[in-house]
mmCIF file of C-alpha atoms in Angstrom:
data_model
loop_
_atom_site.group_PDB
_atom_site.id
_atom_site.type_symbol
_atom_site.label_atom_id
_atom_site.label_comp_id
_atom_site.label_asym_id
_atom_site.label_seq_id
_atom_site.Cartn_x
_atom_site.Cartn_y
_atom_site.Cartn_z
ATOM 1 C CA UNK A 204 124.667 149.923 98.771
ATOM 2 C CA UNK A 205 124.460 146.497 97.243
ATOM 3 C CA UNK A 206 121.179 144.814 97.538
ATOM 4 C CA UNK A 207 120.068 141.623 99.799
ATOM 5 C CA UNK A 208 120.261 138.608 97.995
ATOM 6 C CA UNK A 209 116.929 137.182 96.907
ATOM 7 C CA UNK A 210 115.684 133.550 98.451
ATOM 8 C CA UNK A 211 114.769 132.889 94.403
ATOM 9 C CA UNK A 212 118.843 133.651 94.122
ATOM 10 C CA UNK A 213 120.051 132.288 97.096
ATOM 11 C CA UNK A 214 118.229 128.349 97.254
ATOM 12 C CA UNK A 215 116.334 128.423 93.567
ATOM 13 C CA UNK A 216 118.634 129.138 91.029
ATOM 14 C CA UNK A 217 121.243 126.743 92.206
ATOM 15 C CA UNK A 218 118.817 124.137 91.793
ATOM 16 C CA UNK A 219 117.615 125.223 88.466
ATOM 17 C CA UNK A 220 121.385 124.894 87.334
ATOM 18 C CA UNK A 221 121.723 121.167 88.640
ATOM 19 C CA UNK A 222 118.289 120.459 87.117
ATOM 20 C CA UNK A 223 116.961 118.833 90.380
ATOM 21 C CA UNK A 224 113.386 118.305 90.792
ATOM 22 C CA UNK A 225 112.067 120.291 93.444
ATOM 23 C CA UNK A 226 108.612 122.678 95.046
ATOM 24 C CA UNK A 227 108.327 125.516 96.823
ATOM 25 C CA UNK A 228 105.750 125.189 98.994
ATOM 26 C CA UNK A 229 104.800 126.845 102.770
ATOM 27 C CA UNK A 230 105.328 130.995 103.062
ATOM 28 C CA UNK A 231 106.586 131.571 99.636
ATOM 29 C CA UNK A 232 104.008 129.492 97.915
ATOM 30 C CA UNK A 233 101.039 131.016 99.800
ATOM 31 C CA UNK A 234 102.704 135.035 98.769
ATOM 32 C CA UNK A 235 102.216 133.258 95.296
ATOM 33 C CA UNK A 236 98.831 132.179 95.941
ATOM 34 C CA UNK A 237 97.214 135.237 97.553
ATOM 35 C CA UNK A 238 98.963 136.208 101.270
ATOM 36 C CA UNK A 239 101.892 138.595 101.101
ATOM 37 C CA UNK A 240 104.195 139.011 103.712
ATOM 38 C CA UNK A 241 107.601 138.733 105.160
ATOM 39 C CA UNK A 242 109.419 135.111 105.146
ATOM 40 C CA UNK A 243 113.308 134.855 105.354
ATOM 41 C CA UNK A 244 113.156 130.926 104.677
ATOM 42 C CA UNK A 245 112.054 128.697 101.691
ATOM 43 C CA UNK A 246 110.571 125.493 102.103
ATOM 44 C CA UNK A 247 111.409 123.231 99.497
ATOM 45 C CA UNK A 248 109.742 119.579 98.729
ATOM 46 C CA UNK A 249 112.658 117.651 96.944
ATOM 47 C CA UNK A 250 113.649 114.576 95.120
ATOM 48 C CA UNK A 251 116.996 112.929 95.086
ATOM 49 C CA UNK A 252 118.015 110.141 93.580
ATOM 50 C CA UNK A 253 120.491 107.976 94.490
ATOM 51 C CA UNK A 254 123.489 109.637 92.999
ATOM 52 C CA UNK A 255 122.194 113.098 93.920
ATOM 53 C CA UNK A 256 123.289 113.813 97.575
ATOM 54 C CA UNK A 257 126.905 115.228 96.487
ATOM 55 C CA UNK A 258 125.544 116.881 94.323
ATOM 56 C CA UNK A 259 123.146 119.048 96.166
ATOM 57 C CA UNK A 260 125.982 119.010 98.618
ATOM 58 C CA UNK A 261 127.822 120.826 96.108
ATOM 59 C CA UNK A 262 125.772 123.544 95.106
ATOM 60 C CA UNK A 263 126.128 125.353 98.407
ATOM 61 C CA UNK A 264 129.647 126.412 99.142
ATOM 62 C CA UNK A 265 130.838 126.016 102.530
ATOM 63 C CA UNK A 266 132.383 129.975 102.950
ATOM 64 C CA UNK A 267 128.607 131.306 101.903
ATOM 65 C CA UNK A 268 126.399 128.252 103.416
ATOM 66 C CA UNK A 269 125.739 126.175 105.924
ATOM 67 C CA UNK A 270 124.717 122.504 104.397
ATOM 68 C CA UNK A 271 124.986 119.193 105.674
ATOM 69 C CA UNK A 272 127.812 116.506 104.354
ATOM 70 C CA UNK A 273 126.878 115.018 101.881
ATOM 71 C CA UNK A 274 126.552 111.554 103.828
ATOM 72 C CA UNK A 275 123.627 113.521 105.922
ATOM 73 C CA UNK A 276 122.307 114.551 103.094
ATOM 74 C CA UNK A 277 121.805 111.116 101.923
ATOM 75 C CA UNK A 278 120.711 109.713 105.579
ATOM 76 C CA UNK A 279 117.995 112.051 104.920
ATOM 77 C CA UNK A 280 117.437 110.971 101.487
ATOM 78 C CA UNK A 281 117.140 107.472 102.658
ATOM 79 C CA UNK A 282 113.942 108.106 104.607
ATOM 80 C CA UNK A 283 110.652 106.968 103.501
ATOM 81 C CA UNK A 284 109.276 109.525 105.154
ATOM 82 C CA UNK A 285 110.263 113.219 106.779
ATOM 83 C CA UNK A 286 113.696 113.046 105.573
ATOM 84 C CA UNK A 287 114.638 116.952 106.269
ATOM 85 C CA UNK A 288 117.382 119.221 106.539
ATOM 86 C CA UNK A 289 118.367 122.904 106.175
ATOM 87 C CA UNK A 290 120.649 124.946 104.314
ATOM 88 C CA UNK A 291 121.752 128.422 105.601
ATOM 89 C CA UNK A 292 123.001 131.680 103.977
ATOM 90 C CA UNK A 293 126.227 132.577 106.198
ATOM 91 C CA UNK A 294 125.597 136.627 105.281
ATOM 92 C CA UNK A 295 122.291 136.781 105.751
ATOM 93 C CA UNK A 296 121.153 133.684 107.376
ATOM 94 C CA UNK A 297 118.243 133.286 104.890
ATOM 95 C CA UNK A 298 117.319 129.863 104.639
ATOM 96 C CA UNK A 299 115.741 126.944 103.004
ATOM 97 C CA UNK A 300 114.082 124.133 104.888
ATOM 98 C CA UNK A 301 114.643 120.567 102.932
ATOM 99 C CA UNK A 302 112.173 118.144 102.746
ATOM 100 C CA UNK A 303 112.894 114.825 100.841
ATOM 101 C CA UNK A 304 110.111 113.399 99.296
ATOM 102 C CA UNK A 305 110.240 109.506 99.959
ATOM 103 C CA UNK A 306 107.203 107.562 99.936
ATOM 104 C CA UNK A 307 104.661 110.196 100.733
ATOM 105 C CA UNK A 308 101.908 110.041 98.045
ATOM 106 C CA UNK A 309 101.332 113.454 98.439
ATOM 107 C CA UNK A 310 104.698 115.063 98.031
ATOM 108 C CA UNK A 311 104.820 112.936 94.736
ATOM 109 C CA UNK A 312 101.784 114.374 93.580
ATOM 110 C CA UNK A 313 103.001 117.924 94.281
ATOM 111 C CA UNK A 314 106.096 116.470 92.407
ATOM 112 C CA UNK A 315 104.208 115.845 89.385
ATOM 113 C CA UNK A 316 101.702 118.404 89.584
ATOM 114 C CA UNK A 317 103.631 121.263 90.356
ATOM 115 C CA UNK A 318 103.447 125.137 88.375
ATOM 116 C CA UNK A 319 105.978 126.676 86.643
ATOM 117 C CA UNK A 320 105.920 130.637 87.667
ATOM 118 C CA UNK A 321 108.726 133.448 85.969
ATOM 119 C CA UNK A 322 109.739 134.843 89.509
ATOM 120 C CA UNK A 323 113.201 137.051 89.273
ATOM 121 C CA UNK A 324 114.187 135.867 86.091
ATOM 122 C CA UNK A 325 114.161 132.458 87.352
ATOM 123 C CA UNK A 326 111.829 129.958 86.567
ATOM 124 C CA UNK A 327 110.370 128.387 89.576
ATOM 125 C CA UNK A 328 108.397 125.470 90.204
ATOM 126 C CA UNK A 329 105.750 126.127 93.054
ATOM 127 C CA UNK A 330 103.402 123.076 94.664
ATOM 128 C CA UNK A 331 99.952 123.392 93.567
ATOM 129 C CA UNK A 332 97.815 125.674 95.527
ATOM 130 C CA UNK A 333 95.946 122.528 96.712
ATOM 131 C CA UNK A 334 99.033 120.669 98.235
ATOM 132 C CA UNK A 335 100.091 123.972 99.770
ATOM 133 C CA UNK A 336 96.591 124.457 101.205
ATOM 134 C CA UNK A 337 96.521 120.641 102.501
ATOM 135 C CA UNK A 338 99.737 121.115 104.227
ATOM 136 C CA UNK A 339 98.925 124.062 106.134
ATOM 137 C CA UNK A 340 95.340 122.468 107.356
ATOM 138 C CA UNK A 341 97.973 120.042 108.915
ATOM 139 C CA UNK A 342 100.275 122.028 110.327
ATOM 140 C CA UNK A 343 96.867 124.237 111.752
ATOM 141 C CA UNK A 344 95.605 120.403 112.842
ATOM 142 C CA UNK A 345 98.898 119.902 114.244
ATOM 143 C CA UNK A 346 99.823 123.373 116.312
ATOM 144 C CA UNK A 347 96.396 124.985 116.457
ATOM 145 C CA UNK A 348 98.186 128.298 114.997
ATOM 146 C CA UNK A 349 95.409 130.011 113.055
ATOM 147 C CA UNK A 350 97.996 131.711 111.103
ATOM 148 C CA UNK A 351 97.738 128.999 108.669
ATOM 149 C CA UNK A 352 93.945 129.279 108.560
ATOM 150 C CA UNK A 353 94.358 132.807 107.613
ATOM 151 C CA UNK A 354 96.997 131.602 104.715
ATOM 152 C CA UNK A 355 94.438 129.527 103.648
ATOM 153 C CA UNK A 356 91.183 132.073 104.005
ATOM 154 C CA UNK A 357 93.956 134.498 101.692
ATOM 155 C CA UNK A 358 94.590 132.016 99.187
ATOM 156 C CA UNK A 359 90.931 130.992 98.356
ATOM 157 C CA UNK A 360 90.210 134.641 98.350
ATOM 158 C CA UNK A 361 93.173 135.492 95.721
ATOM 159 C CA UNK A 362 93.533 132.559 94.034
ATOM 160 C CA UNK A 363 90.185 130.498 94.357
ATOM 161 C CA UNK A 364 89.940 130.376 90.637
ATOM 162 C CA UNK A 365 92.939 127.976 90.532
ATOM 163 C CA UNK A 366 91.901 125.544 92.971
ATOM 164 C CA UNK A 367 91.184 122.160 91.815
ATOM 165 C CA UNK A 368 87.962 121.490 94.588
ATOM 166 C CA UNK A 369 87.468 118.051 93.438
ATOM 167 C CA UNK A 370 91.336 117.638 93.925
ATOM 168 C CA UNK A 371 91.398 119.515 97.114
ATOM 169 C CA UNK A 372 88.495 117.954 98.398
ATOM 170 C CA UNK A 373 89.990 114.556 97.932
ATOM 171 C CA UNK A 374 93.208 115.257 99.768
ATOM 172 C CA UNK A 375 91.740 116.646 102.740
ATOM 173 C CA UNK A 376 89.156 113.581 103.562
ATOM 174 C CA UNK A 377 92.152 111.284 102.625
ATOM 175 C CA UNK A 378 94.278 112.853 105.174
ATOM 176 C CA UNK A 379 91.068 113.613 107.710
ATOM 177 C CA UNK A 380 91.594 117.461 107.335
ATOM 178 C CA UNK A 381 87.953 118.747 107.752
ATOM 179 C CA UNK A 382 87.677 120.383 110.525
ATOM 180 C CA UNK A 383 90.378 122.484 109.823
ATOM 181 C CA UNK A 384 89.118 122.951 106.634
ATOM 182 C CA UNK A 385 85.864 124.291 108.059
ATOM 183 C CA UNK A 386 87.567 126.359 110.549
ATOM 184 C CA UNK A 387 89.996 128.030 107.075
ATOM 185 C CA UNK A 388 86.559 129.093 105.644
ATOM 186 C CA UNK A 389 85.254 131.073 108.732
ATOM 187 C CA UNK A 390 88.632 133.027 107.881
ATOM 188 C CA UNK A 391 87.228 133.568 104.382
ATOM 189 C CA UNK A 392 86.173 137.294 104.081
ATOM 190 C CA UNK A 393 87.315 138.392 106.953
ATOM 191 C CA UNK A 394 90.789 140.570 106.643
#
């Protein structure tokens, strides 16, 4: 029996081989970090330029994937903010969720910033454990779903070593993040 493709096969490499500039960041990031568990998607920060929407287009063959036209692709690119879109595995419906960085400060920051990790033979650039941490006190601000507090409680716990606090610190009063930053810590120690 042949194995499952990998979501480092499926969504990284590809992107590797065009060269694009791109983070993971969300579920697979936070494994990285210091939470293992099951995801079946990717979420991926990435810059296009211009020229680029074909081309990422192109890297996902319609008979194996589902990905936009390239004409959505660069509606989406065209966004200063939350341009997003997803590309599916037909077999195995594995997927990665776009988003295009635009204007957001801190998605160019994660840009710049990011960590290169050996993951599957692939080299693979993850978001810094900050900008991963900041994004799920939003998405916890924005749901209430503690399952992102407990990402967070996992990663300090793991990988606290590796946290910037002076960085992290400064992204979550510029983005008003404190209380569930506060609430994140009471997870801290706990599982």
């Amino acid at each position: 029996m042949t194995p499952a493709p990998s979501l480092i096969e499926l969504f990284i490499a590809p992107l590797n081989r065009a060269n694009l500039d791109y983070v993971v960041t969300g579920g697979l990031a936070a494994i990285v970090y210091g939470h293992p568990r099951l995801t079946l998607d990717v979420d991926l920060v990435i810059r296009l330029e211009s020229d680029a929407a074909a081309t990422f287009a192109g890297l996902w063959p319609p008979d194996d994937y589902y990905c936009p036209p390239a004409e959505v692709v660069e509606q989406e690119r065209q966004r200063s903010a939350h341009g997003y879109f997803n590309v599916i595995h037909s077999d195995t419906a594995m997927r990665a969720d776009v988003y295009l960085a635009g204007d957001d400060p801190l998605q160019a920051w994660a840009l710049a910033a990011h960590v290169t990790r050996a993951v599957e033979g692939e080299q693979v650039r993850f978001a810094p454990i900050e900008y991963v941490i900041v994004y799920k006190l939003r998405y916890a601000q924005m749901g209430g779903s503690d399952r992102h507090l407990r990402d967070v409680a996992r990663m300090i716990e793991t990988s606290g070593a590796w946290i910037r606090e002076e960085t992290l610190h400064d992204w979550i009063a510029r983005l008003d993040l404190g209380a569930p930053w506060e609430r994140a810590l009471g997870y801290v120690g706990r599982e």
